[in-house]
Coordinates of C-alpha atoms in Angstrom, one line a residue:
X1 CA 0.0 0.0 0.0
X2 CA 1.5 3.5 -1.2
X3 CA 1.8 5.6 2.2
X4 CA -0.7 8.8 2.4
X5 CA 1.1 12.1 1.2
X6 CA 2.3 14.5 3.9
X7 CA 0.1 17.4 3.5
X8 CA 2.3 20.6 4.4
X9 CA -0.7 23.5 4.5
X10 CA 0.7 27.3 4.6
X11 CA -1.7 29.7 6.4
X12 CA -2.3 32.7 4.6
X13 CA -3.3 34.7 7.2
X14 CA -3.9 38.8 6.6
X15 CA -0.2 40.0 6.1
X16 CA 1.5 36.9 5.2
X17 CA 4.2 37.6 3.0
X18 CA 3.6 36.4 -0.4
X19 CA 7.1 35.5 -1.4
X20 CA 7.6 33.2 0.9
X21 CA 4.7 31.0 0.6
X22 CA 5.4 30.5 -2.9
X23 CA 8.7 29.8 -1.9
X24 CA 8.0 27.1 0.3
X25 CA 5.4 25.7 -2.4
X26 CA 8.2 25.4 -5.0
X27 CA 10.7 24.2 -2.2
X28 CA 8.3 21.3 -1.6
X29 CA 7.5 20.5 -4.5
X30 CA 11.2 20.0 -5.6
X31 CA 11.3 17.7 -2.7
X32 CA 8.5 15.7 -3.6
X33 CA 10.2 15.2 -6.9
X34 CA 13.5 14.5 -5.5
X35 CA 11.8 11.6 -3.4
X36 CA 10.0 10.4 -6.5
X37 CA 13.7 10.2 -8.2
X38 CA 15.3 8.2 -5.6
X39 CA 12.6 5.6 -4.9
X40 CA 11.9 3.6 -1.8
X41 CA 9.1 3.9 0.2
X42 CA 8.9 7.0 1.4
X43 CA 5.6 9.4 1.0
X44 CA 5.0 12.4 -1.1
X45 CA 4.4 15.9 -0.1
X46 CA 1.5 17.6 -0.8
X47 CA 1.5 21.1 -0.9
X48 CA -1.8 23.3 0.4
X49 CA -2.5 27.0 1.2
X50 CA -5.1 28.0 3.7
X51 CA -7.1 31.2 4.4
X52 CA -9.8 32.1 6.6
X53 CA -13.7 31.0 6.2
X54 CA -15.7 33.5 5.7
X55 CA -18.4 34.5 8.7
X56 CA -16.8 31.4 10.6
X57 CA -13.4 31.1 12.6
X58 CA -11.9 28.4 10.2
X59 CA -10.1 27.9 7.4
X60 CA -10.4 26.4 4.0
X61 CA -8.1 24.9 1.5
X62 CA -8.0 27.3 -1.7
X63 CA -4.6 25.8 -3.0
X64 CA -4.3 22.0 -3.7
X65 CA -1.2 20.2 -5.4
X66 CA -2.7 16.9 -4.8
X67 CA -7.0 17.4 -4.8
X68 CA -7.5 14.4 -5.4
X69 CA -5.5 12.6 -2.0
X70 CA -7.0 11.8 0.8
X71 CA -7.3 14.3 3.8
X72 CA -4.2 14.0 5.8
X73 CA -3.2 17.4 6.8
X74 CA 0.3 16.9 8.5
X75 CA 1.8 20.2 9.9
X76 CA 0.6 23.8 9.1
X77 CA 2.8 26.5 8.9
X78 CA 2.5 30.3 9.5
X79 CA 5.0 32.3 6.9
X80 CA 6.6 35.3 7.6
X81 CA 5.0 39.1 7.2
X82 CA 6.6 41.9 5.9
X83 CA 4.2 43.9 7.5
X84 CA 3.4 44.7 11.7
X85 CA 2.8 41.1 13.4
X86 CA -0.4 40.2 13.4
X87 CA -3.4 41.9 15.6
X88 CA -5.3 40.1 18.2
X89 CA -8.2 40.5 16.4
X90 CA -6.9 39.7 13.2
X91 CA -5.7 36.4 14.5
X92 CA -8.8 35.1 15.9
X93 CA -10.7 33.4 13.3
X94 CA -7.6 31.4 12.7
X95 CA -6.4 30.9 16.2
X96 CA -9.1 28.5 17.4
X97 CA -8.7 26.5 14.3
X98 CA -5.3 25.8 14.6
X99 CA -5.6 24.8 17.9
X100 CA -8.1 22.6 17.1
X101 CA -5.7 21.0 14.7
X102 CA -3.1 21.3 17.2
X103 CA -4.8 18.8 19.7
X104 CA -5.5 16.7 16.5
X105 CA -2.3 15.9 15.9
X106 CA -1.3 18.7 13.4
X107 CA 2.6 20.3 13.7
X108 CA 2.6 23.6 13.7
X109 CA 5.4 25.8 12.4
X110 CA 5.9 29.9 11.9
X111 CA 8.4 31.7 10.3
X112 CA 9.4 35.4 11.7
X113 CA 6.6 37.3 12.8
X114 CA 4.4 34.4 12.2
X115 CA 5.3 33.1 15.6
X116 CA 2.3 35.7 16.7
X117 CA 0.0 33.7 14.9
X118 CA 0.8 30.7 16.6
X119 CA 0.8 32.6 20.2
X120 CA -2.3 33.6 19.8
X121 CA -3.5 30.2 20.0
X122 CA -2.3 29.5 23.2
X123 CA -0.3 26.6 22.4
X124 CA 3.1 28.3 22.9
X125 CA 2.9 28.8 26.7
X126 CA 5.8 27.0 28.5
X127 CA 7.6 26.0 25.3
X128 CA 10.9 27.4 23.7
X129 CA 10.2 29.5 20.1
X130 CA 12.1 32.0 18.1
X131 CA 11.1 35.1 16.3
X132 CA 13.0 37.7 14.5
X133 CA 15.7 39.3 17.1
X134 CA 13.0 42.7 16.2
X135 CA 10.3 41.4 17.5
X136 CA 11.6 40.2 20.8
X137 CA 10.1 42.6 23.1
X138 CA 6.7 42.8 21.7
X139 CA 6.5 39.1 21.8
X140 CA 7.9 38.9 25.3
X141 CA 4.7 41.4 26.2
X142 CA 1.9 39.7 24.1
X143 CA 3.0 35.9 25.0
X144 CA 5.1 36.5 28.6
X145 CA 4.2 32.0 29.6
X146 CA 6.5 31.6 25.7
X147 CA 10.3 30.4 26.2
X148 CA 11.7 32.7 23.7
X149 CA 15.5 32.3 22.3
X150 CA 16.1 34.9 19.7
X151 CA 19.7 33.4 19.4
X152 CA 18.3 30.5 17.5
X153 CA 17.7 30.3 14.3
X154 CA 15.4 27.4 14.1
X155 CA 14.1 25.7 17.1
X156 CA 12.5 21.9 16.4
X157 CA 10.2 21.0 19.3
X158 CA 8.4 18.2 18.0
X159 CA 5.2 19.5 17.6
X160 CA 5.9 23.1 17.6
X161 CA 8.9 24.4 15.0
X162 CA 9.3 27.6 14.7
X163 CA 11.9 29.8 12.7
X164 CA 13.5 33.4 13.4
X165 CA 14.2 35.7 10.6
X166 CA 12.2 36.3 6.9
X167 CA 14.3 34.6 4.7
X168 CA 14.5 31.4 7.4
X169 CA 11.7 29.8 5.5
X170 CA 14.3 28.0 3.3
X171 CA 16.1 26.5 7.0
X172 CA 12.8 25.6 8.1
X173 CA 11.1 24.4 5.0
X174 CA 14.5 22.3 4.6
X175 CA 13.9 21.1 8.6
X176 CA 10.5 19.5 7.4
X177 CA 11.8 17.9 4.1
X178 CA 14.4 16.1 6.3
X179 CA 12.1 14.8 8.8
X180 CA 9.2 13.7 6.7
X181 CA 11.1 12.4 3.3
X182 CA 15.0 11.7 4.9
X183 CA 18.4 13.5 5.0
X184 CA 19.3 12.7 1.3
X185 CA 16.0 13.9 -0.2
X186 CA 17.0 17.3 1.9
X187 CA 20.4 17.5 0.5
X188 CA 19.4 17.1 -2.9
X189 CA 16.7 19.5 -2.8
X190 CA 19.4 22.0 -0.7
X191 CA 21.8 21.0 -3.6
X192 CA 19.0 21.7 -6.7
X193 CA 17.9 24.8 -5.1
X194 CA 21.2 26.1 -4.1
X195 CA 20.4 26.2 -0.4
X196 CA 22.9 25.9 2.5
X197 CA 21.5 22.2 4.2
X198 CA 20.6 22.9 7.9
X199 CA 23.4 21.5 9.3
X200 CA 22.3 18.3 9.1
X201 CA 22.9 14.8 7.5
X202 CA 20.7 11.8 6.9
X203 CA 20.7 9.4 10.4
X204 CA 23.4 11.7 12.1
X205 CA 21.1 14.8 12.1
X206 CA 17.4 13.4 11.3
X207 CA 15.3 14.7 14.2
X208 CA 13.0 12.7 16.3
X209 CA 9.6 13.1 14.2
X210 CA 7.1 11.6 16.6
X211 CA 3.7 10.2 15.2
X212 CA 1.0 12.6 16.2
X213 CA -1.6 11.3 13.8
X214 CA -2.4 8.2 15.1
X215 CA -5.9 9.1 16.2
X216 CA -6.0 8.5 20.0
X217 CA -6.5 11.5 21.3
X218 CA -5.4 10.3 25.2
X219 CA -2.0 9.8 24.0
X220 CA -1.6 13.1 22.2
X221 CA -2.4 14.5 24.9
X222 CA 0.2 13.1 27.2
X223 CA 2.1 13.7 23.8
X224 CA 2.1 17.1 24.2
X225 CA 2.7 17.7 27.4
X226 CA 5.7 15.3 27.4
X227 CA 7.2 18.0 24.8
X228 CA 5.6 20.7 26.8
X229 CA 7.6 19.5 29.5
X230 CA 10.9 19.1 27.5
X231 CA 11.1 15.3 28.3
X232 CA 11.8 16.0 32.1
X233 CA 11.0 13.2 34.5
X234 CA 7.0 13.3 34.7
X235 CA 5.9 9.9 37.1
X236 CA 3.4 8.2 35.5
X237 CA 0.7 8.7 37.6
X238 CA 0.1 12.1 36.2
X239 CA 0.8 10.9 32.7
X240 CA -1.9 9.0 33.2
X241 CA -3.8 12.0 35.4
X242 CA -3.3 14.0 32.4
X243 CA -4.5 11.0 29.9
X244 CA -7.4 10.4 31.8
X245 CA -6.9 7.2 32.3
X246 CA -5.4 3.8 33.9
X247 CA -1.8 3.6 33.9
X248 CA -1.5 -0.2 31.9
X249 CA -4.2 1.2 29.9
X250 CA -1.7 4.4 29.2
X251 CA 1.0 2.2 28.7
X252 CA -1.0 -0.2 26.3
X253 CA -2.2 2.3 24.7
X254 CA 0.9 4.6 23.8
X255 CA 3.2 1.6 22.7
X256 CA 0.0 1.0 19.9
X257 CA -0.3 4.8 19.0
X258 CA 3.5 5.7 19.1
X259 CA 5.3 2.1 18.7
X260 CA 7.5 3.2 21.9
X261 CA 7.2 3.1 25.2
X262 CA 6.7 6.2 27.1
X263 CA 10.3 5.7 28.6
X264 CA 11.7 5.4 25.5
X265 CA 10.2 8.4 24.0
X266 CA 11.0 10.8 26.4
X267 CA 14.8 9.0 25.6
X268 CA 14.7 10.1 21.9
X269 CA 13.3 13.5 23.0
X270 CA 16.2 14.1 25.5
X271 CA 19.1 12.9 22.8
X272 CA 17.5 15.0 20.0
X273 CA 17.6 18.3 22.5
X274 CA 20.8 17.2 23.0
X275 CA 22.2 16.4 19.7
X276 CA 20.9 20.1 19.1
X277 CA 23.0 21.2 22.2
X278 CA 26.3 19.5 21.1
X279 CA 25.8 21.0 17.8
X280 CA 24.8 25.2 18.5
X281 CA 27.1 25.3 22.0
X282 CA 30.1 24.7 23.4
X283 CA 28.6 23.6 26.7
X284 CA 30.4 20.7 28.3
X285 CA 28.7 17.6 28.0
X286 CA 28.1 16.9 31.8
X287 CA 26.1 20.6 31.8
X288 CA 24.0 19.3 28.5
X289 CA 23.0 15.8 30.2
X290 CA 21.6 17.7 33.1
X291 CA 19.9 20.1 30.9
X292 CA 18.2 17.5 29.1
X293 CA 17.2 15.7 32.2
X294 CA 20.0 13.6 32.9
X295 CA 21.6 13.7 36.3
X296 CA 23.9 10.8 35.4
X297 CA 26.4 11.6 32.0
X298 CA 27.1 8.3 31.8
X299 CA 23.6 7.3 31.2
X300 CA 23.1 10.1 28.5
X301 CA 26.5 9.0 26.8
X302 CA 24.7 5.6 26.5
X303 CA 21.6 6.2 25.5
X304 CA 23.3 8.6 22.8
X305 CA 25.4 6.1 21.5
X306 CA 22.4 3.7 21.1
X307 CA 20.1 5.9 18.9
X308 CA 22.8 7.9 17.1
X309 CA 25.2 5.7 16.4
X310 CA 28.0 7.9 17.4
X311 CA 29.7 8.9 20.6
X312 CA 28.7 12.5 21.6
X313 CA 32.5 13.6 21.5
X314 CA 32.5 12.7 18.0
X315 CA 29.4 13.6 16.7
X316 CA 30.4 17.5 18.2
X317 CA 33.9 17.0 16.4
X318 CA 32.2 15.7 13.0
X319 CA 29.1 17.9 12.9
X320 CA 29.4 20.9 15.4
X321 CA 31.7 23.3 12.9
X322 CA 30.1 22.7 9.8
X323 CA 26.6 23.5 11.6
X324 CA 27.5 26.4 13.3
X325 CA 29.3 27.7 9.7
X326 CA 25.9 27.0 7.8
X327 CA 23.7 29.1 10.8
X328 CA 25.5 32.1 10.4
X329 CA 26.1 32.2 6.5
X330 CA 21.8 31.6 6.8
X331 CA 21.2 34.3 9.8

């Protein structure tokens, strides 16, 4: 059976800058070629735009590069504005609909300013975003429960990506190829496009891509407050507190929707934070395995190891410079 198409939809909410949603349509749709080239099994991307319903707060589709394809709306993703951010009241008959998606399963992502779009909904308290370094003060003051880090150019949270500066639509657009079609479909769209990659390659830099779109609504739930809580130590009593139900029912229950345990999920989540770590700071790696959660290196170094495939000494050595180099040429 051919696997569903990953449907990308860009929001074209009032301001949204033009440019760079037809950027990001031509950017995926190199990709979705690109995978089509190289075979295998992996699925194809289908590209949609979105704008508000008239007289309702909703959205509908009124771009399509695959009409005929099954509903299977993936991640939605706020561009950036050239204009002001985005007004309360502007905002609002999008807000409750990607929220709505949100606790369906749905990745969201913003570029720039459209990080507003996204705080509006609520779904941004307590987790770590970017914006454009301009914007920092007036996000601070509209969204003050938001972890922002202007320093970073892209931030991957699972659920939530987000992107700083205008033109970081082609880092973050990139960030998405790699996770839903593989590293190598990424570098040959980077290379076709002439696009400095993301710092990233194939199994060394693929980030953890969770499945939120397995339908159990329990689970996502605990999903999202697992990233919420950055994979820190959360007992299983209130997992299953925040589930709503029995804890071997929980248990049962994730392993079906997620194919992992919820022990080794919150793993990948801590070695992806700090793969990202190793890579954008010099921080010794005893200060990163308590940052992620570790209080034991040893044990991160391990579980590292396992999932990567490389020591974390050597993946800073191999990967670290050439990362760094490819963030700043892109800031």
């Amino acid at each position: 059976m051919e696997p569903l198409p990953i449907e990308i939809g860009l929001v074209l909410y009032p301001g949204a800058q033009s440019a760079a949603v037809l950027g990001l349509t031509d950017l995926f749709s190199v990709a979705s070629r690109a995978a089509l080239r190289q075979g295998g099994h992996q699925p194809s991307l289908r590209i949609s735009h979105w704008q508000p319903a008239p007289s309702r707060a909703s959205a509908q589709r009124i771009f399509d590069s695959a009409p005929q394809a099954q509903d299977h709306l993936t991640v939605l993703l706020a561009p950036p504005s050239l204009d002001a951010p985005i007004a309360p009241q502007a905002a609002a008959p999008l807000a409750a609909w990607l929220r709505g998606q949100h606790q369906a399963g749905v990745v969201l992502c913003s570029v720039c300013a459209g990080a507003f779009l996204l705080g509006e909904t609520g779904v941004l308290n307590g987790r770590h975003v970017t914006t454009h370094w301009l914007y920092a003060n007036d996000f601070r003051a509209r969204f003050p429960k938001a972890r922002l880090d202007t320093d970073r150019l892209v931030i991957d949270d699972g659920d939530i990506v987000t992107a700083g500066g205008a033109m970081a639509w082609t880092d973050l657009g990139l960030r998405l190829v790699d996770r839903y079609l593989g590293g190598s479909v990424m570098l040959e769209t980077a290379r076709l496009l002439l696009i400095d990659p993301p710092g990233r390659e194939q199994c060394y830099y693929s980030a953890f891509a969770p499945n939120l779109k397995h339908g159990d609504s329990a689970v996502l739930k605990v999903q999202h407050g697992l990233h919420a809580a950055e994979g820190k130590d959360i007992v299983l009593a209130e997992l299953a507190k925040m589930a709503g139900l029995e804890e071997r029912t929980l248990l049962r229950r994730f392993k079906k929707a997620t194919g992992m345990t919820t022990g080794e999920y919150v793993q990948r989540m801590r070695v992806g934070k700090a793969k990202e770590l190793l890579q954008m700071t010099k921080l010794p790696f005893d200060r990163i395995a308590w940052d992620v959660g570790y209080g034991d290196a040893s044990a991160l170094r391990k579980v590292f190891q396992k999932i990567v495939g490389l020591p974390p000494g050597e993946y800073r050595q191999r990967f670290a410079a050439a990362s760094q180099s490819v963030f700043k040429v892109s800031a």
